[in-house]
Amino acid sequence: MIEKRSVSKISKSWLDRGRRHFESMPILIWLNALTVILLGILSIYAKIKSKGDRIDSLFTDPFSSSYYYYGWLTGISEILWVSAIVICFFSALLLPKRNRSFRIFLLGSGLVMLLLFFDDRFRITLLLCAFFGTCKVVKLGVYTVYGLLLISYAFTFRHTIRLTPYTPMLVAFFLFGFSSAIDIAPIGGRGVRAMLEDGTKLIGLIDLTIYFWWICQQEIKKNIAQK
């Protein structure tokens, strides 16, 4: 009974902390809600009209077809990747040297996201699949390496991360992991698969970008106030 109460208190504490983190960034709540509603409407439309291929095309390469709507959501995802990376690198260079630990954290975050962006943009994993000819094994190996990299990243910067409203980052990492699992899982239906794989990744990128934008903004404001 004591153990159950202890687990319940810990769970409640985590939920309260996560709620406070999201409430500190109201724009994140609105963007998440709007994105989920948009993806939900698109999914319902595709289901009713039997146009799952149209949903899939929103996440394809923007230059793979002459149709205007091809790759729209892929383009948005790439903009979010680049925005988060630029925010980290620019803020790290802008902050004074006395913020050494935070600057190193931003540089490390930017490098990790840059690696993930290169894989996403240039389809490195798919190229490895084509080279080795065993796509499922290659994807499993690559995603395992990325998972270990993110765990190492979180462990290395755990002290700095704890000082920030880190819940959106944890949600983003979870959604990236979920997206990778869907990529490996044998799920049929082009529209459903696109929403589960690329839709969740899009929401994760929104959370990650707003998280870094917010913490960098707060850190810069704090340094300006100290002058």
Coordinates of N, CA, C and O in Angstrom, one line a residue, residues 39 43 46-47 51-60 73 126 129 135-136 139-140 143 175 178-202:
L39 N -4.4 17.7 -38.3 CA -4.1 16.3 -38.7 C -5.3 15.5 -38.6 O -5.5 14.6 -39.4
S43 N -7.1 13.4 -41.6 CA -7.3 12.0 -41.4 C -8.8 11.6 -41.7 O -9.1 10.6 -42.4
A46 N -9.5 12.0 -45.4 CA -8.9 10.9 -46.2 C -9.7 9.6 -46.0 O -9.9 8.8 -46.9
K47 N -10.2 9.4 -44.8 CA -11.0 8.2 -44.5 C -12.3 8.2 -45.3 O -12.7 7.2 -45.9
K51 N -8.9 8.7 -49.6 CA -7.7 9.4 -50.3 C -6.5 9.4 -49.4 O -5.9 10.4 -49.1
G52 N -6.2 8.2 -48.9 CA -5.0 8.1 -48.0 C -3.7 8.5 -48.8 O -2.8 9.0 -48.1
D53 N -3.7 8.3 -50.1 CA -2.5 8.6 -50.9 C -2.3 10.1 -50.9 O -1.1 10.6 -50.9
R54 N -3.3 10.9 -50.8 CA -3.2 12.4 -50.7 C -2.5 12.8 -49.4 O -1.7 13.7 -49.4
I55 N -2.9 12.1 -48.3 CA -2.3 12.4 -47.0 C -0.8 12.1 -47.1 O 0.1 12.8 -46.6
D56 N -0.5 10.9 -47.6 CA 0.9 10.5 -47.8 C 1.7 11.5 -48.6 O 2.9 11.7 -48.3
S57 N 1.1 12.1 -49.6 CA 1.8 13.0 -50.5 C 2.2 14.3 -49.8 O 3.1 15.0 -50.2
L58 N 1.5 14.6 -48.7 CA 1.8 15.8 -48.0 C 3.2 15.7 -47.2 O 3.8 16.7 -46.9
F59 N 3.6 14.5 -47.0 CA 4.8 14.2 -46.3 C 5.9 13.7 -47.2 O 7.0 13.3 -46.8
T60 N 5.7 13.8 -48.5 CA 6.8 13.3 -49.5 C 7.8 14.4 -49.8 O 7.6 15.5 -49.3
L73 N 3.8 19.5 -45.7 CA 4.1 19.2 -44.3 C 5.5 18.8 -44.1 O 6.1 19.1 -43.0
L126 N 17.7 5.7 -45.6 CA 17.2 5.0 -46.8 C 18.3 4.6 -47.7 O 18.3 3.6 -48.4
C129 N 19.8 1.6 -46.4 CA 19.0 0.5 -46.7 C 19.2 0.0 -48.2 O 19.3 -1.2 -48.4
C135 N 16.6 -3.5 -45.3 CA 16.1 -2.2 -44.8 C 15.7 -2.3 -43.3 O 16.0 -1.4 -42.5
K136 N 15.0 -3.3 -42.9 CA 14.4 -3.4 -41.5 C 15.6 -3.5 -40.5 O 15.6 -2.8 -39.5
K139 N 17.4 0.0 -40.4 CA 16.6 1.0 -39.7 C 16.7 0.7 -38.2 O 16.9 1.7 -37.4
L140 N 16.6 -0.5 -37.8 CA 16.6 -0.9 -36.4 C 18.0 -0.5 -35.8 O 18.1 0.1 -34.7
Y143 N 18.3 3.5 -35.8 CA 17.4 4.1 -34.7 C 17.9 3.8 -33.3 O 17.8 4.5 -32.4
L175 N 8.0 11.3 -29.0 CA 7.3 11.3 -30.4 C 8.3 10.9 -31.5 O 7.9 10.2 -32.4
F178 N 8.5 7.2 -31.1 CA 7.2 6.6 -31.6 C 7.2 6.6 -33.2 O 6.9 5.6 -33.8
S179 N 7.7 7.7 -33.8 CA 7.7 7.8 -35.2 C 8.7 6.7 -35.8 O 8.4 6.1 -36.8
S180 N 9.8 6.5 -35.2 CA 10.8 5.5 -35.6 C 10.2 4.1 -35.5 O 10.4 3.3 -36.4
A181 N 9.5 3.9 -34.4 CA 8.9 2.6 -34.2 C 7.8 2.3 -35.3 O 7.8 1.2 -35.8
I182 N 7.1 3.3 -35.7 CA 6.1 3.1 -36.8 C 6.8 2.9 -38.1 O 6.3 2.1 -38.9
D183 N 7.9 3.5 -38.3 CA 8.7 3.3 -39.5 C 9.1 1.9 -39.7 O 9.2 1.4 -40.8
I184 N 9.4 1.2 -38.6 CA 9.8 -0.2 -38.7 C 8.6 -1.1 -38.7 O 8.7 -2.2 -39.3
A185 N 7.6 -0.8 -37.9 CA 6.4 -1.7 -37.8 C 5.7 -1.9 -39.1 O 5.6 -1.0 -40.0
P186 N 5.2 -3.1 -39.3 CA 4.5 -3.4 -40.6 C 3.0 -2.9 -40.5 O 2.1 -3.7 -40.4
I187 N 2.8 -1.6 -40.7 CA 1.5 -1.0 -40.6 C 1.1 -0.7 -42.1 O 1.8 0.0 -42.8
G188 N -0.1 -1.2 -42.5 CA -0.6 -0.9 -43.8 C -1.4 0.4 -43.8 O -1.7 1.0 -42.8
G189 N -1.8 0.8 -45.0 CA -2.5 2.1 -45.2 C -1.6 3.3 -45.2 O -1.1 3.7 -44.2
R190 N -1.5 3.9 -46.4 CA -0.6 5.0 -46.6 C -0.9 6.2 -45.8 O 0.0 6.8 -45.1
G191 N -2.2 6.6 -45.7 CA -2.6 7.7 -45.0 C -2.4 7.5 -43.5 O -1.9 8.4 -42.8
V192 N -2.8 6.4 -42.9 CA -2.6 6.1 -41.5 C -1.2 6.1 -41.1 O -0.8 6.7 -40.1
R193 N -0.4 5.4 -41.9 CA 1.1 5.3 -41.6 C 1.7 6.7 -41.7 O 2.6 7.0 -40.8
A194 N 1.4 7.5 -42.6 CA 1.9 8.9 -42.7 C 1.6 9.7 -41.5 O 2.5 10.4 -40.9
M195 N 0.4 9.6 -41.0 CA -0.1 10.4 -39.9 C 0.7 9.9 -38.6 O 1.1 10.7 -37.8
L196 N 0.8 8.6 -38.4 CA 1.4 8.1 -37.2 C 2.9 8.3 -37.2 O 3.5 8.5 -36.2
E197 N 3.5 8.2 -38.4 CA 5.0 8.4 -38.5 C 5.4 9.8 -38.6 O 6.1 10.4 -37.8
D198 N 4.9 10.5 -39.7 CA 5.4 11.9 -39.9 C 4.6 12.9 -39.2 O 5.1 14.0 -38.8
G199 N 3.3 12.6 -38.9 CA 2.5 13.5 -38.1 C 3.0 13.7 -36.7 O 3.1 14.8 -36.2
T200 N 3.3 12.6 -36.1 CA 3.9 12.7 -34.7 C 5.2 13.3 -34.7 O 5.5 14.1 -33.7
K201 N 6.0 13.1 -35.7 CA 7.3 13.8 -35.8 C 7.1 15.3 -35.9 O 7.9 16.1 -35.3
L202 N 6.1 15.7 -36.7 CA 5.9 17.1 -36.9 C 5.5 17.8 -35.5 O 6.0 18.9 -35.2

